[in-house]
mmCIF file of C-alpha atoms in Angstrom:
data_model
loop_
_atom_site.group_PDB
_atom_site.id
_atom_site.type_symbol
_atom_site.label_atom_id
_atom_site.label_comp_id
_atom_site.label_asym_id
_atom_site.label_seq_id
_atom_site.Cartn_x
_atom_site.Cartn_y
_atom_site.Cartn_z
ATOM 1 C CA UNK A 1 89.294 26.596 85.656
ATOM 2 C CA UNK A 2 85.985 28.049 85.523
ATOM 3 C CA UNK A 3 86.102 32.262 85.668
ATOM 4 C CA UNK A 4 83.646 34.130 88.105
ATOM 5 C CA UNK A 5 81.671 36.800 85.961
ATOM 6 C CA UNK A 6 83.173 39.781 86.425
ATOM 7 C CA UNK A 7 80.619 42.509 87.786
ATOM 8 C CA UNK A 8 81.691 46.779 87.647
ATOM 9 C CA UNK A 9 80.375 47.941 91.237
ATOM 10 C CA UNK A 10 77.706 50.803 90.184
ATOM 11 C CA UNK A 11 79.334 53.002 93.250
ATOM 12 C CA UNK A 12 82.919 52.527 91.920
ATOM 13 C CA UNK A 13 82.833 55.396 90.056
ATOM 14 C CA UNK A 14 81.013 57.386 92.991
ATOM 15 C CA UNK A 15 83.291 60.259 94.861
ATOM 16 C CA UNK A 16 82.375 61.223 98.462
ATOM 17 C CA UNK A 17 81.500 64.856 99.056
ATOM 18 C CA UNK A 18 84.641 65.622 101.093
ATOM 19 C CA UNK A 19 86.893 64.095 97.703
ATOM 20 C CA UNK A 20 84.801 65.770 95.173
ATOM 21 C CA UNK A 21 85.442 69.056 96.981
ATOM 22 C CA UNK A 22 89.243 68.081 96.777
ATOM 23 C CA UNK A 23 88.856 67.130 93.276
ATOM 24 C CA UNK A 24 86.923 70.515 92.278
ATOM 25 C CA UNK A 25 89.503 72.742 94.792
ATOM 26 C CA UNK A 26 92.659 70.872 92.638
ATOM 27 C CA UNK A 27 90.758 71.434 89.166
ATOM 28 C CA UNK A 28 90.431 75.700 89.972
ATOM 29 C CA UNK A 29 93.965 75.031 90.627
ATOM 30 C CA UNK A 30 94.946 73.948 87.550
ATOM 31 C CA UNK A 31 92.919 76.215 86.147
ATOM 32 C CA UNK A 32 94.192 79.482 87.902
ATOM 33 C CA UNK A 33 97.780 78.015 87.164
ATOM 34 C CA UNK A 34 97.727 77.880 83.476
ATOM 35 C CA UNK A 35 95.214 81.359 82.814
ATOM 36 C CA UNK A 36 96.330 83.435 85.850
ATOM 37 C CA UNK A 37 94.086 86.621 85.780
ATOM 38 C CA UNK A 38 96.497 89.354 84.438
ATOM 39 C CA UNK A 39 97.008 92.055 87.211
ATOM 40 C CA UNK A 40 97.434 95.831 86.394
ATOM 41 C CA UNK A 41 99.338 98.527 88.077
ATOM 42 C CA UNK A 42 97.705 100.627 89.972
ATOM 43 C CA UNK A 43 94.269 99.306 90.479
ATOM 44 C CA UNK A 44 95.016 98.338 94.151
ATOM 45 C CA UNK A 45 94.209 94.411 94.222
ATOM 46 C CA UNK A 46 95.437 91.595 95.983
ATOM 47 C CA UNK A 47 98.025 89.913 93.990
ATOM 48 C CA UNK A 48 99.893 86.507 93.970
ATOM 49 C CA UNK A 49 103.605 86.469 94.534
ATOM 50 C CA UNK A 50 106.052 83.733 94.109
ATOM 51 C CA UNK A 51 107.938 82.919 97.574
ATOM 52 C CA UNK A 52 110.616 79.896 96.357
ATOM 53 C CA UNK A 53 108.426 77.306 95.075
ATOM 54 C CA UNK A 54 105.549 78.432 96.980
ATOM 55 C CA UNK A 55 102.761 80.944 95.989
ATOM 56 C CA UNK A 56 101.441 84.101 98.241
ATOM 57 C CA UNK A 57 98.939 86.396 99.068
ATOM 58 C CA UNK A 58 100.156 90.106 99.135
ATOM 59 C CA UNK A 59 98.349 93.898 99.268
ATOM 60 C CA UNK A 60 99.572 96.583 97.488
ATOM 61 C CA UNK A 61 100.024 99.757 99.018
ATOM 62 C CA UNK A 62 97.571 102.544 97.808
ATOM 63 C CA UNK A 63 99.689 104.940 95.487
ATOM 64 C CA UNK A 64 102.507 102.575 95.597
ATOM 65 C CA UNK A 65 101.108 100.001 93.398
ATOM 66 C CA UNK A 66 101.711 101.622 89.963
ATOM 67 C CA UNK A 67 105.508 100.684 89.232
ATOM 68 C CA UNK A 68 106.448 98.804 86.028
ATOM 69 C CA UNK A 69 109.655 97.436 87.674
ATOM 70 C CA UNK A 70 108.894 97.082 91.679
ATOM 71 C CA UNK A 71 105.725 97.965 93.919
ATOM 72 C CA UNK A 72 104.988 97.442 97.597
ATOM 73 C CA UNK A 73 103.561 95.044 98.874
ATOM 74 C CA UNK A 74 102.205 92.986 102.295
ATOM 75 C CA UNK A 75 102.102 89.356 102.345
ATOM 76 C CA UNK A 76 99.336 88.259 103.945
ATOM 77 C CA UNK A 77 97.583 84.750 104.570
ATOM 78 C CA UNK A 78 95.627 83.003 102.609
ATOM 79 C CA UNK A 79 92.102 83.676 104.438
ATOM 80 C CA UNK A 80 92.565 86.856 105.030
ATOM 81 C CA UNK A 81 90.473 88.559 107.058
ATOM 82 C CA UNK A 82 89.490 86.069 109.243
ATOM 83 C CA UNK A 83 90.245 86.125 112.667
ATOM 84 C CA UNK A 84 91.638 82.102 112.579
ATOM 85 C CA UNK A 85 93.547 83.265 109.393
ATOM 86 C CA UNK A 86 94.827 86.225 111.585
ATOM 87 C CA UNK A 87 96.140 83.587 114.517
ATOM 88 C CA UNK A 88 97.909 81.353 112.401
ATOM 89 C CA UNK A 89 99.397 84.137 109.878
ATOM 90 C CA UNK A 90 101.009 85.940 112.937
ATOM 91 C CA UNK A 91 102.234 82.294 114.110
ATOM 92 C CA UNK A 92 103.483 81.424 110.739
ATOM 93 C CA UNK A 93 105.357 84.757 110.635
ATOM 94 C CA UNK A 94 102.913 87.021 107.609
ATOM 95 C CA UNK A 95 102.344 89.806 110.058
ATOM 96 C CA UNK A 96 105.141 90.956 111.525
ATOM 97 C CA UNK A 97 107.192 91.884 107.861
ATOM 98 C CA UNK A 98 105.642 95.140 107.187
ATOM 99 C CA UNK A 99 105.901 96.625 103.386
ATOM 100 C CA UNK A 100 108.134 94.789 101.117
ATOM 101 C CA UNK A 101 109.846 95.817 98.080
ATOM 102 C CA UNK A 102 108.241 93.008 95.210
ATOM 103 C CA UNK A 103 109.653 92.931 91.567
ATOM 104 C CA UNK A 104 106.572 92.982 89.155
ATOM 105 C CA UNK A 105 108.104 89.840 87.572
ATOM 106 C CA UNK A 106 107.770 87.663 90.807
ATOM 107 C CA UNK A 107 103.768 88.470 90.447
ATOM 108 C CA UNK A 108 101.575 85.767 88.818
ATOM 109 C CA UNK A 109 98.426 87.881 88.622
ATOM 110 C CA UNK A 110 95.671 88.781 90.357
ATOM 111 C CA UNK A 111 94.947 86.704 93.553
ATOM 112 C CA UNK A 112 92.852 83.585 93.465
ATOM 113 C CA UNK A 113 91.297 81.725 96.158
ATOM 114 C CA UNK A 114 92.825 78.990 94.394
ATOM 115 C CA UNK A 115 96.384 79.746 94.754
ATOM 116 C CA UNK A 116 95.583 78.912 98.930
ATOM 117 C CA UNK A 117 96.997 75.109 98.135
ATOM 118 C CA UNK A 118 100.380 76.734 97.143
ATOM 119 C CA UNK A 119 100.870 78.636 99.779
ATOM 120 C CA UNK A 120 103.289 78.627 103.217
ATOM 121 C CA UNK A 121 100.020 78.298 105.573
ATOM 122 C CA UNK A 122 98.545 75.635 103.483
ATOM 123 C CA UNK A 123 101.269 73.542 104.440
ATOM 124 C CA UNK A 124 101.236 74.530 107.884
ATOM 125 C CA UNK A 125 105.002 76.261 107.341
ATOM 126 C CA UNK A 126 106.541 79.391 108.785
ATOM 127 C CA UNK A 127 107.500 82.143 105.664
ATOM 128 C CA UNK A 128 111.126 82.070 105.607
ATOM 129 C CA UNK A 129 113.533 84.660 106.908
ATOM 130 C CA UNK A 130 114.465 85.799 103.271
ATOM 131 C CA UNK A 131 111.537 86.126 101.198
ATOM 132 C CA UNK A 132 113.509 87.812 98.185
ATOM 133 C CA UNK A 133 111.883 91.254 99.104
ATOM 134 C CA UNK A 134 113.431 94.026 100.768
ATOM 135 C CA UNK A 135 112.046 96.254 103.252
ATOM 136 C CA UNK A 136 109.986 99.530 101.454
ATOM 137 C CA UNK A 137 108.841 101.646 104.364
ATOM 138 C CA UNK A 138 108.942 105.020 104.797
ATOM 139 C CA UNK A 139 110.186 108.344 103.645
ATOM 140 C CA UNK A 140 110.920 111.845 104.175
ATOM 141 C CA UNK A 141 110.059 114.289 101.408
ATOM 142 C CA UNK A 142 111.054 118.147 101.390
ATOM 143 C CA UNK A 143 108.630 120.204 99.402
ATOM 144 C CA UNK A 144 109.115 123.601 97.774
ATOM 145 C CA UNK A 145 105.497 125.223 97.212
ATOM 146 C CA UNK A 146 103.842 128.392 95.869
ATOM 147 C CA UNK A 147 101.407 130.323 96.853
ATOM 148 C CA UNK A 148 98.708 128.489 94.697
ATOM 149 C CA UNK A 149 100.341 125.383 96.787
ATOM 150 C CA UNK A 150 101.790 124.180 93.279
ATOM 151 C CA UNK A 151 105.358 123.247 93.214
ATOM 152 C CA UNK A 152 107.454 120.486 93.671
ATOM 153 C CA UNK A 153 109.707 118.009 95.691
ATOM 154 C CA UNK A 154 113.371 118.790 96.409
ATOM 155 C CA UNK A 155 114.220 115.935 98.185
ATOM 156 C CA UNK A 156 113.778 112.339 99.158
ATOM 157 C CA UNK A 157 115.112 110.422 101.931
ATOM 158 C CA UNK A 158 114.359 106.732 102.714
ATOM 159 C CA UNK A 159 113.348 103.787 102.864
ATOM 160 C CA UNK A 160 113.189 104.470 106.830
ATOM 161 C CA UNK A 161 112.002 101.047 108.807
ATOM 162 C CA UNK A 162 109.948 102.950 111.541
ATOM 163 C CA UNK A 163 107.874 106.007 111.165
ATOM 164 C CA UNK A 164 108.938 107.136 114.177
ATOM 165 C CA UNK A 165 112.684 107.514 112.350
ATOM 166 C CA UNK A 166 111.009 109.495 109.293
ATOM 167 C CA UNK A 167 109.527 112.121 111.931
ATOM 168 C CA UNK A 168 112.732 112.711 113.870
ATOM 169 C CA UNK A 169 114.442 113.663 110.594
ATOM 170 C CA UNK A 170 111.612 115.733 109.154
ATOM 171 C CA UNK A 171 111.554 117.766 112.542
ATOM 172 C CA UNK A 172 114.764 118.261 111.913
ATOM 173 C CA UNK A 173 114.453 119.471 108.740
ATOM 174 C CA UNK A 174 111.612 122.028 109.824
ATOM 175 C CA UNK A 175 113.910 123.239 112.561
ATOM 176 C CA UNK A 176 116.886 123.780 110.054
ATOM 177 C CA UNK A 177 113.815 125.569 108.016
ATOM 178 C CA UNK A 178 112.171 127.558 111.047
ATOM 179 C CA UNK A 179 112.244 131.073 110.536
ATOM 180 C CA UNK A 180 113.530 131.437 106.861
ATOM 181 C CA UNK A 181 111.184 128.450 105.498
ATOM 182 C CA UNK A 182 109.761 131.588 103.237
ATOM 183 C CA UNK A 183 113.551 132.602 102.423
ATOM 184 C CA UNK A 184 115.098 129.320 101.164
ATOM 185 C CA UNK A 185 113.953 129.241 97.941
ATOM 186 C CA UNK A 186 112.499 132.751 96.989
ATOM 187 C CA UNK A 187 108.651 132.781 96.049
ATOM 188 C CA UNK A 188 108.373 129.479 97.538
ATOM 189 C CA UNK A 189 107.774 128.185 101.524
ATOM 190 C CA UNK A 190 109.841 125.107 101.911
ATOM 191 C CA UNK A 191 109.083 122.204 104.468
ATOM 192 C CA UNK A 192 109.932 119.012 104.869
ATOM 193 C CA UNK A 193 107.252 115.996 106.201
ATOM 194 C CA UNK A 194 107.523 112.440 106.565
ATOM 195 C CA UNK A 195 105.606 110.200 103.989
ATOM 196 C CA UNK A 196 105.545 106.948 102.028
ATOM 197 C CA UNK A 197 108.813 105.553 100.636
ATOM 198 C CA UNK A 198 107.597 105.280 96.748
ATOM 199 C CA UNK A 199 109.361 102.166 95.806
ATOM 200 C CA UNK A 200 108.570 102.666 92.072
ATOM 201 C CA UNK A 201 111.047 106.181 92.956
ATOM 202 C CA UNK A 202 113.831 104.327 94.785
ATOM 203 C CA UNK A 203 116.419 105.712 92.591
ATOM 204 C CA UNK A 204 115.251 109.548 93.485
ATOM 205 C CA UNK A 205 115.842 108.785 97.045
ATOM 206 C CA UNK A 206 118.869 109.438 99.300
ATOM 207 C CA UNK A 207 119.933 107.185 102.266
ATOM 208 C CA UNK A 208 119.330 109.020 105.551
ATOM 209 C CA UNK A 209 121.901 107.149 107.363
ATOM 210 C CA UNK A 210 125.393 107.198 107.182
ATOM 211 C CA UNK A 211 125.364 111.110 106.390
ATOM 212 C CA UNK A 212 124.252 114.395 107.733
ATOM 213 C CA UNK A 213 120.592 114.991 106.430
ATOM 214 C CA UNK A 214 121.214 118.888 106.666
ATOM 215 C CA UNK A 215 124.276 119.086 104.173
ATOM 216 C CA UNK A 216 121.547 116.940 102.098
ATOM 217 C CA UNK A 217 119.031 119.833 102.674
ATOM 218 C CA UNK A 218 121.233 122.016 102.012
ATOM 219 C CA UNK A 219 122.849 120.842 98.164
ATOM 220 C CA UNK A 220 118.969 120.552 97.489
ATOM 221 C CA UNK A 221 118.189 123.945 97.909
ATOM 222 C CA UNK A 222 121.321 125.525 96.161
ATOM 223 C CA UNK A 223 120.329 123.404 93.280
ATOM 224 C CA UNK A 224 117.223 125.567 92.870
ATOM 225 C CA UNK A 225 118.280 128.918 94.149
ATOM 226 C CA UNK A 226 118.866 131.093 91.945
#
């Protein structure tokens, strides 16, 4: 049987622009995979979370980014802030979850544009309900201060899902306070104001539901009173 030469077409080997941008996009993959950039507390950078087997985009809160153990955090999508990556994040479900409570051991490092094929909106699917994160909102914080407005905090209630919740109680508080704020603790004025629930701190914090906040108030202050 006689053989045809065999002849290696010279565009064989050739990739088209659209696969050699696949190729490239899977190789900074790989790469960001197996030497993730390390991330540090407290520097306030976009991370990249593990959600199941997928891979996210989340901010850290300002001031609530330094924990060793837990740290809050927003997932957002991939292309964020772009107004298409705005569209489909709230269809796919990243904007409506508000701060989340993330263990520093679900965080591969520092975010990488090439964690996008990993992610929920890569494939075009909703986040789930359960994320493995817990809600880290807000807090209320009573503060004892000087005159030189040095002092400290007496007591912290939280997580509260709305700010709107963390006001009502810390108006309460103030009116409990009004008129002896100066009196409570002697040489310092004592208020109380709504602020961030410092997820690092979750263990100093007392649940403002289920309880009366003023009996709360009130232990606090004989604690310090002399």
């Amino acid at each position: 049987m006689k053989r045809l030469p065999f002849h290696r077409c010279g565009n064989a080997d050739t990739l088209s622009p659209e696969d050699r941008a696949t190729v490239d996009e899977f190789r900074a993959l790989l790469a960001a995979t197996r030497h993730p950039q390390p991330w540090t507390p407290g520097r306030f950078q976009d991370i990249a979370v593990r959600v199941g087997p997928f891979i996210e985009r989340a901010h850290t809160r300002p001031g609530d980014d330094h924990g060793t153990e837990m740290i809050a955090v927003a997932l957002v999508h991939p292309d964020t802030p772009h107004a298409a990556a705005s569209l489909h994040g709230r269809k796919l479900g990243y904007t409506d979850r508000g701060w989340l409570r993330c263990k520093t051991t679900s965080i591969l490092g520092v975010w990488q544009q090439a964690y996008t094929m990993l992610t929920h909106a890569a494939a075009n699917l909703p986040l789930p309900d359960d994320v493995g994160m817990g809600p880290a909102h807000y807090g209320v914080h009573v503060e004892a201060h000087r005159p030189d407005n040095t002092g400290s905090i007496l007591l912290r209630l939280g997580p509260y899902t709305q700010t709107w919740l963390a006001s009502r109680d810390a108006d309460r508080l103030n009116t409990e306070l009004a008129g002896r704020a100066a009196l409570v603790v002697p040489g310092f004025t004592v208020t109380a104001k709504d602020a961030l629930f410092h997820v690092s701190d979750h263990d100093s914090y007392f649940a403002p539901y289920g309880g009366d906040i003023t009996e709360l108030l009130a232990d606090a202050i004989a604690g310090v009173s002399p």
